[in-house]
Each structure stands twice: as structure tokens, then as C-alpha cells.
Amino acid sequence: MRLDLVWVIYRAGSHSAHREACCCVDELQALGVKVVMAMSGVTANPFPDLLASEAGLPDLAVVLGGDGTVLGAARHLAVHDVPILSFNVGGHLGFLTHERCLLDGGQLWQRLLQDNFALERRMMLQAAVDSRSPAERTARPTASLQDLNGTKPPHWALNDFYMRPYRDDVSPTCTLELEIDGEVVDHYRGDGLILATPTGSTGYSMASGGPILHPGIDAIIVSPICPMSLSSRPVIVPPASRLVIGLLGENTRRVKLWKDGASGALLEPGQCCVVQRARHHALMVVLEQSPSYYRTLTHKLHWAGSLLNNQPSPS
């Protein structure tokens, strides 16, 4: 891997992440690498300014934080095919990150320069708000997301999109219609709907009772949030599916679209949200020689036993 330009992104509000970021900058600059450092958080999004002001794209983005910091980087950098190397510094679960100890030892940058790593491609989703009239939708039911968004880029998500009621002064429920490939599948009444990737299957979707999918599987998980009908169950659909979610019920009700937990768009009555698999993937740098998704699940979710120490059952 060439390391002419590296962006070091650290979690806002984390002293440990800032300290590690400074160490990374010093080590990279000692190797003659140009480095740009920036913080990222709920109220600090450095990527629009970096992408607009920097002369070129980085060869690598080093992300220091938790999964939220990684998701923010992926939403902006994946479309440009920028590899992301992440470490859990100041984060929580860290499903998408390496352990912090891999930053120590001084061998990290040499490994990258010698191509001693792997690149993992993670499926992403894209979404756009369809504000056309019912007649226009009937005339062009498969309008592209680019046509729907015009000059604006689509909304992107590595984990999930979810739609929830926007008003706070009434009971937080809504009724959403799900259409898959032109066929109305169900009406969901409840707290909302989650559309997740396999990467996002261990996030909000799992908390809502959805299944866990291996990231090597490309699929879209549809999980209702606290549905008012026991017949509303999570479903898994093929990755090439086109999902259209419409808002039903009172004309005064609005729904908010969220992307990886970040603000997306506000849907007014009569509007729809169209969700599809993104054309690009998030490129994640993997340093482990023998990575195991199941070992990660066992460790992060505190399942019984340990894949590191567990011996085969005598039975």
C-alpha cells in the first residue's frame, strides 16, 4: 500500500483517541507521509471540508474511536474507495474495529507498506426520498435514486437506515407500507422500521429482535420496531431488491429517516423512501492473520464460553 497521504480521524471528546491520533501523526510523518488529522463526532463532521479542501484523496483513513466513528467515515469515504483502518480507542462494543494493542510496537506502518494485510468489502445501502405524485410514480415506478435526488448525493449507510415518528407531542407510532420490487408486502404499525445490512445486523436490528447475518452474505434485513401485531416479523430479502417505504395514516404525521444513527431526511405525508444496495462497498483493512467473525460475536456479545480457550465438547 502506498502511504503518500493519510487521514487520521479520531473520536471527538475522547482524550485517549486524541492522544493516539497524535502518536500516529508523529510516526507517519517520521516516515515521510503527509498526514491530515481531524476529529469526528455527533456535532463534528470533518469529511465535507476535507473532501472539498484537500488536493487529493488519501491512500488510507485511520479511524480511532468506536463503531460510530467508523460508520461516519464509511458514509463519506466508501464512495471514493478509500480504505479504512480502525481501532477501538474510546469506543464501546467495537464490532468494526481492531483492538487498541495493535497500534503499539511500531510495526503497523511497515505491515501496510509491505502489503501485509487484507481488504474486506462490506455491503452498504443507499436511500433517497421520493417526492413525486402518485401518478408520476405509476408512470415511472423504477426511477433511479439519482433521478429522485437530482443534484444531491443519495443517503448512504453501512449499518442501517431506520424510520421513526418525528413528532414528540403525540404517541411515537406510525404506519408504514413496505413495497419490495413493486409488490406491497406489509403494513407495519408501531415505532418504525429498520433496513439493515449484514454489518448492521448486530446493531439496532438485533436489539429489535432481528437476526444476525455474517458480513460475507449480501442481503437486506427488514426489522419492525415494536410492532403492534405479532404477525409482523423480521424478513431477509435479496441484496438487489428495491424497497419503497411509504407513510400511511394521518396527514399530520411525519417520519424521520436516520442513517447509521445520524440525521438523514424528514418525510412529509405523501412522500416515500426508496432503499437499495449501494453500488460501492466500504473497504475495511484487516490486520488479523486468522480473523473470525464468530470469535468477535462471542467476545463482544459475551456469549457463553470463549472461542479462544474453548475445547471441543466430549459429546
Short mmCIF file of C-alpha atoms in Angstrom, two decimals:
data_model
loop_
_atom_site.label_atom_id
_atom_site.label_comp_id
_atom_site.label_asym_id
_atom_site.label_seq_id
_atom_site.Cartn_x
_atom_site.Cartn_y
_atom_site.Cartn_z
CA MET A 1 0.00 0.00 0.00
CA ARG A 2 1.20 3.46 -0.84
CA LEU A 3 1.15 5.88 2.07
CA ASP A 4 1.70 9.26 0.49
CA LEU A 5 -1.32 10.84 2.21
CA VAL A 6 -3.12 9.51 5.29
CA TRP A 7 -6.10 10.98 7.12
CA VAL A 8 -6.17 10.33 10.86
CA ILE A 9 -9.71 10.68 12.19
CA TYR A 10 -10.30 10.48 15.94
CA ARG A 11 -13.43 10.42 18.08
CA ALA A 12 -14.49 13.85 19.32
CA GLY A 13 -14.48 14.24 23.09
CA SER A 14 -12.11 11.31 23.69
CA HIS A 15 -8.75 12.25 25.21
CA SER A 16 -7.36 8.76 24.59
CA ALA A 17 -8.36 8.86 20.91
CA HIS A 18 -6.75 12.29 20.50
CA ARG A 19 -3.58 11.08 22.20
CA GLU A 20 -3.32 8.04 19.93
CA ALA A 21 -4.04 10.20 16.90
CA CYS A 22 -1.11 12.46 17.76
CA CYS A 23 1.16 9.41 18.10
CA CYS A 24 0.03 8.12 14.70
CA VAL A 25 0.73 11.51 13.13
CA ASP A 26 4.24 11.61 14.59
CA GLU A 27 5.05 8.06 13.43
CA LEU A 28 3.72 8.62 9.92
CA GLN A 29 5.45 11.95 9.48
CA ALA A 30 8.72 10.31 10.56
CA LEU A 31 8.25 8.01 7.55
CA GLY A 32 7.77 10.97 5.22
CA VAL A 33 3.99 10.57 4.96
CA LYS A 34 1.76 13.62 4.63
CA VAL A 35 -0.88 13.45 7.37
CA VAL A 36 -4.12 15.32 7.97
CA MET A 37 -5.72 14.95 11.42
CA ALA A 38 -9.36 15.74 12.23
CA MET A 39 -11.93 14.87 14.86
CA SER A 40 -15.32 13.33 14.13
CA GLY A 41 -18.45 13.15 16.25
CA VAL A 42 -22.13 13.93 16.51
CA THR A 43 -21.54 17.67 16.14
CA ALA A 44 -18.23 17.47 14.27
CA ASN A 45 -18.26 16.16 10.68
CA PRO A 46 -14.86 16.84 9.08
CA PHE A 47 -15.39 14.97 5.81
CA PRO A 48 -17.20 17.55 3.65
CA ASP A 49 -14.47 20.12 4.34
CA LEU A 50 -11.67 17.58 3.89
CA LEU A 51 -13.06 16.31 0.61
CA ALA A 52 -13.55 19.87 -0.65
CA SER A 53 -10.28 21.41 0.53
CA GLU A 54 -7.67 18.68 0.17
CA ALA A 55 -5.87 18.38 -3.18
CA GLY A 56 -6.40 14.61 -3.43
CA LEU A 57 -7.92 11.61 -1.73
CA PRO A 58 -5.96 9.81 0.98
CA ASP A 59 -4.37 6.42 0.43
CA LEU A 60 -5.72 5.40 3.83
CA ALA A 61 -8.01 6.68 6.57
CA VAL A 62 -7.00 5.69 10.10
CA VAL A 63 -10.02 5.91 12.38
CA LEU A 64 -9.60 5.98 16.17
CA GLY A 65 -12.84 5.61 18.14
CA GLY A 66 -15.78 3.27 18.26
CA ASP A 67 -18.17 1.90 15.66
CA GLY A 68 -19.95 5.24 15.37
CA THR A 69 -16.75 6.97 14.26
CA VAL A 70 -16.12 4.23 11.71
CA LEU A 71 -19.66 4.46 10.34
CA GLY A 72 -19.30 8.21 9.86
CA ALA A 73 -16.06 7.69 7.92
CA ALA A 74 -17.55 4.93 5.78
CA ARG A 75 -20.56 7.03 4.76
CA HIS A 76 -18.26 9.67 3.27
CA LEU A 77 -15.19 7.72 2.12
CA ALA A 78 -16.55 4.42 0.79
CA VAL A 79 -17.90 6.05 -2.38
CA HIS A 80 -14.31 7.19 -3.10
CA ASP A 81 -12.85 3.68 -2.45
CA VAL A 82 -10.70 4.94 0.43
CA PRO A 83 -9.60 2.02 2.68
CA ILE A 84 -10.42 2.42 6.37
CA LEU A 85 -8.21 1.09 9.17
CA SER A 86 -9.98 1.42 12.50
CA PHE A 87 -9.04 0.90 16.14
CA ASN A 88 -11.27 0.83 19.20
CA VAL A 89 -9.97 3.79 21.17
CA GLY A 90 -12.54 5.37 23.47
CA GLY A 91 -15.38 3.37 21.90
CA HIS A 92 -17.72 0.73 23.27
CA LEU A 93 -18.50 -2.57 21.51
CA GLY A 94 -16.20 -2.06 18.55
CA PHE A 95 -17.57 -4.65 16.10
CA LEU A 96 -15.86 -2.85 13.21
CA THR A 97 -12.57 -2.01 14.89
CA HIS A 98 -9.26 -3.63 15.75
CA GLU A 99 -8.07 -3.86 19.31
CA ARG A 100 -6.05 -0.91 20.51
CA CYS A 101 -2.99 -3.06 21.25
CA LEU A 102 -2.31 -3.43 17.50
CA LEU A 103 -1.34 0.25 17.46
CA ASP A 104 1.67 -0.48 19.68
CA GLY A 105 5.01 -1.89 18.68
CA GLY A 106 5.93 0.35 15.77
CA GLN A 107 5.36 -2.39 13.17
CA LEU A 108 1.94 -1.26 11.98
CA TRP A 109 3.03 1.09 9.21
CA GLN A 110 5.67 -1.32 7.91
CA ARG A 111 2.99 -4.00 7.62
CA LEU A 112 0.90 -1.68 5.50
CA LEU A 113 3.83 -0.63 3.31
CA GLN A 114 4.69 -4.31 2.77
CA ASP A 115 1.05 -5.19 1.91
CA ASN A 116 0.79 -7.46 4.93
CA PHE A 117 -2.96 -7.00 5.36
CA ALA A 118 -6.30 -7.85 3.73
CA LEU A 119 -9.16 -5.72 2.44
CA GLU A 120 -12.70 -6.68 3.37
CA ARG A 121 -15.61 -5.35 1.30
CA ARG A 122 -18.72 -4.53 3.34
CA MET A 123 -22.10 -4.05 1.66
CA MET A 124 -23.71 -0.63 2.03
CA LEU A 125 -27.20 0.78 1.43
CA GLN A 126 -28.33 3.95 -0.29
CA ALA A 127 -31.61 5.80 0.06
CA ALA A 128 -33.48 8.71 -1.49
CA VAL A 129 -36.75 10.48 -0.73
CA ASP A 130 -39.37 10.21 -3.48
CA SER A 131 -41.49 13.38 -3.50
CA ARG A 132 -43.32 12.65 -6.75
CA SER A 133 -47.08 12.43 -7.06
CA PRO A 134 -48.80 9.01 -7.20
CA ALA A 135 -49.36 9.49 -10.95
CA GLU A 136 -45.67 10.14 -11.54
CA ARG A 137 -44.71 7.09 -9.51
CA THR A 138 -47.10 4.94 -11.52
CA ALA A 139 -45.63 6.25 -14.78
CA ARG A 140 -42.02 5.64 -13.64
CA PRO A 141 -42.10 3.09 -10.82
CA THR A 142 -38.38 2.28 -11.06
CA ALA A 143 -36.93 5.78 -11.28
CA SER A 144 -33.28 5.74 -10.24
CA LEU A 145 -32.16 7.17 -6.95
CA GLN A 146 -30.07 9.70 -8.86
CA ASP A 147 -33.19 10.95 -10.63
CA LEU A 148 -35.05 11.19 -7.32
CA ASN A 149 -32.26 13.10 -5.61
CA GLY A 150 -31.35 15.37 -8.51
CA THR A 151 -28.01 17.05 -7.84
CA LYS A 152 -27.90 15.85 -4.23
CA PRO A 153 -25.99 12.63 -3.43
CA PRO A 154 -28.02 9.73 -2.01
CA HIS A 155 -28.04 8.96 1.68
CA TRP A 156 -25.59 6.16 2.45
CA ALA A 157 -25.40 3.74 5.38
CA LEU A 158 -23.05 0.94 6.35
CA ASN A 159 -25.15 -0.30 9.27
CA ASP A 160 -28.76 0.63 8.65
CA PHE A 161 -31.47 3.05 7.73
CA TYR A 162 -34.40 3.36 10.07
CA MET A 163 -37.60 5.37 10.01
CA ARG A 164 -39.30 6.57 13.15
CA PRO A 165 -42.06 9.09 14.00
CA TYR A 166 -40.84 12.66 14.17
CA ARG A 167 -43.36 14.42 16.44
CA ASP A 168 -42.79 14.41 20.18
CA ASP A 169 -46.19 15.70 21.29
CA VAL A 170 -48.12 12.54 20.30
CA SER A 171 -47.64 8.82 20.85
CA PRO A 172 -44.50 7.80 18.94
CA THR A 173 -46.12 5.38 16.50
CA CYS A 174 -46.58 5.35 12.75
CA THR A 175 -47.96 3.15 10.00
CA LEU A 176 -45.53 2.32 7.19
CA GLU A 177 -46.20 0.47 3.96
CA LEU A 178 -43.40 -1.73 2.65
CA GLU A 179 -43.16 -2.41 -1.07
CA ILE A 180 -40.50 -4.79 -2.39
CA ASP A 181 -39.79 -4.88 -6.14
CA GLY A 182 -43.16 -3.33 -6.92
CA GLU A 183 -45.20 -5.61 -4.62
CA VAL A 184 -46.78 -4.37 -1.40
CA VAL A 185 -45.64 -6.80 1.31
CA ASP A 186 -46.99 -5.48 4.61
CA HIS A 187 -48.23 -2.53 6.62
CA TYR A 188 -46.25 -2.01 9.80
CA ARG A 189 -47.85 -0.16 12.69
CA GLY A 190 -45.54 0.55 15.56
CA ASP A 191 -42.43 2.55 16.41
CA GLY A 192 -40.89 2.33 12.94
CA LEU A 193 -38.89 0.15 10.58
CA ILE A 194 -35.20 -0.79 10.25
CA LEU A 195 -33.47 -1.68 6.98
CA ALA A 196 -30.09 -3.16 7.84
CA THR A 197 -27.06 -4.66 6.13
CA PRO A 198 -25.35 -7.79 7.47
CA THR A 199 -22.84 -5.43 9.10
CA GLY A 200 -25.72 -3.66 10.83
CA SER A 201 -27.38 -6.90 11.88
CA THR A 202 -25.58 -6.68 15.26
CA GLY A 203 -26.84 -3.14 15.87
CA TYR A 204 -30.33 -1.67 16.14
CA SER A 205 -31.81 -4.53 14.12
CA MET A 206 -30.55 -7.12 16.61
CA ALA A 207 -31.88 -5.04 19.52
CA SER A 208 -35.29 -5.11 17.82
CA GLY A 209 -35.27 -8.89 17.53
CA GLY A 210 -33.73 -9.20 14.08
CA PRO A 211 -31.34 -11.99 13.01
CA ILE A 212 -27.55 -11.85 12.95
CA LEU A 213 -26.10 -12.23 9.46
CA HIS A 214 -22.49 -12.97 8.59
CA PRO A 215 -20.99 -9.97 6.76
CA GLY A 216 -19.95 -12.29 3.95
CA ILE A 217 -23.64 -12.57 3.00
CA ASP A 218 -25.14 -9.79 0.92
CA ALA A 219 -28.78 -9.27 1.96
CA ILE A 220 -31.11 -6.64 3.39
CA ILE A 221 -32.80 -7.18 6.76
CA VAL A 222 -36.22 -5.61 7.35
CA SER A 223 -36.97 -5.40 11.09
CA PRO A 224 -40.08 -3.71 12.54
CA ILE A 225 -39.56 -1.68 15.71
CA CYS A 226 -42.03 -2.70 18.43
CA PRO A 227 -44.82 -3.68 16.01
CA MET A 228 -48.39 -3.73 17.28
CA SER A 229 -49.06 -7.01 15.51
CA LEU A 230 -47.44 -10.33 16.40
CA SER A 231 -47.57 -11.25 12.71
CA SER A 232 -45.08 -8.51 11.81
CA ARG A 233 -41.78 -10.35 11.78
CA PRO A 234 -38.25 -9.58 10.52
CA VAL A 235 -37.59 -10.69 6.96
CA ILE A 236 -34.43 -11.04 4.88
CA VAL A 237 -34.58 -10.04 1.22
CA PRO A 238 -32.10 -10.39 -1.68
CA PRO A 239 -29.49 -7.62 -1.99
CA ALA A 240 -30.76 -6.48 -5.40
CA SER A 241 -34.23 -5.73 -4.03
CA ARG A 242 -35.74 -2.26 -4.35
CA LEU A 243 -37.60 -1.30 -1.18
CA VAL A 244 -40.10 1.54 -1.07
CA ILE A 245 -41.44 2.65 2.33
CA GLY A 246 -44.46 4.91 2.34
CA LEU A 247 -46.13 6.77 5.19
CA LEU A 248 -49.79 5.94 5.83
CA GLY A 249 -52.35 7.34 8.27
CA GLU A 250 -52.93 10.90 9.43
CA ASN A 251 -51.79 13.73 7.19
CA THR A 252 -50.20 15.49 10.15
CA ARG A 253 -47.77 12.67 10.90
CA ARG A 254 -44.20 12.86 9.67
CA VAL A 255 -41.39 10.32 9.78
CA LYS A 256 -37.65 10.88 10.17
CA LEU A 257 -35.10 8.87 8.18
CA TRP A 258 -31.91 8.08 10.09
CA LYS A 259 -28.69 6.68 8.61
CA ASP A 260 -26.38 4.79 10.96
CA GLY A 261 -27.92 6.81 13.79
CA ALA A 262 -27.18 10.14 12.09
CA SER A 263 -29.84 12.51 10.81
CA GLY A 264 -30.96 11.77 7.26
CA ALA A 265 -34.16 13.35 5.98
CA LEU A 266 -37.67 14.28 7.08
CA LEU A 267 -40.52 12.62 5.20
CA GLU A 268 -43.76 14.52 4.82
CA PRO A 269 -47.13 12.79 4.24
CA GLY A 270 -47.31 11.54 0.66
CA GLN A 271 -43.56 11.06 0.33
CA CYS A 272 -41.76 7.70 0.12
CA CYS A 273 -38.28 6.47 0.90
CA VAL A 274 -36.54 4.25 -1.66
CA VAL A 275 -33.75 1.99 -0.37
CA GLN A 276 -31.39 -0.17 -2.42
CA ARG A 277 -27.95 -1.73 -2.17
CA ALA A 278 -25.25 0.85 -2.85
CA ARG A 279 -23.02 0.40 -5.88
CA HIS A 280 -19.90 0.79 -3.76
CA HIS A 281 -18.62 -1.11 -0.72
CA ALA A 282 -16.87 0.02 2.42
CA LEU A 283 -13.23 -1.12 2.23
CA MET A 284 -12.07 -2.24 5.66
CA VAL A 285 -8.40 -3.03 6.32
CA VAL A 286 -8.00 -6.31 8.23
CA LEU A 287 -4.78 -6.92 10.16
CA GLU A 288 -5.54 -10.25 11.86
CA GLN A 289 -3.88 -13.24 10.26
CA SER A 290 -6.84 -15.53 11.01
CA PRO A 291 -9.88 -13.34 11.59
CA SER A 292 -13.03 -14.97 12.97
CA TYR A 293 -16.44 -13.32 12.90
CA TYR A 294 -17.73 -15.90 15.37
CA ARG A 295 -14.93 -15.15 17.80
CA THR A 296 -15.89 -11.48 17.55
CA LEU A 297 -19.52 -12.30 18.33
CA THR A 298 -18.55 -14.46 21.29
CA HIS A 299 -16.32 -11.74 22.72
CA LYS A 300 -18.48 -8.68 22.03
CA LEU A 301 -21.84 -10.21 22.97
CA HIS A 302 -20.47 -12.14 25.98
CA TRP A 303 -21.79 -15.46 24.76
CA ALA A 304 -21.08 -18.48 26.93
CA GLY A 305 -17.57 -19.84 26.57
CA SER A 306 -14.72 -18.47 24.52
CA LEU A 307 -13.59 -19.46 21.06
CA LEU A 308 -10.05 -18.66 22.14
CA ASN A 309 -9.91 -21.15 25.01
CA ASN A 310 -12.84 -23.47 24.44
CA GLN A 311 -12.11 -27.15 23.88
CA PRO A 312 -14.32 -29.42 21.75
CA SER A 313 -17.18 -30.96 23.67
CA PRO A 314 -16.57 -34.63 24.64
CA SER A 315 -20.03 -35.48 23.29
#
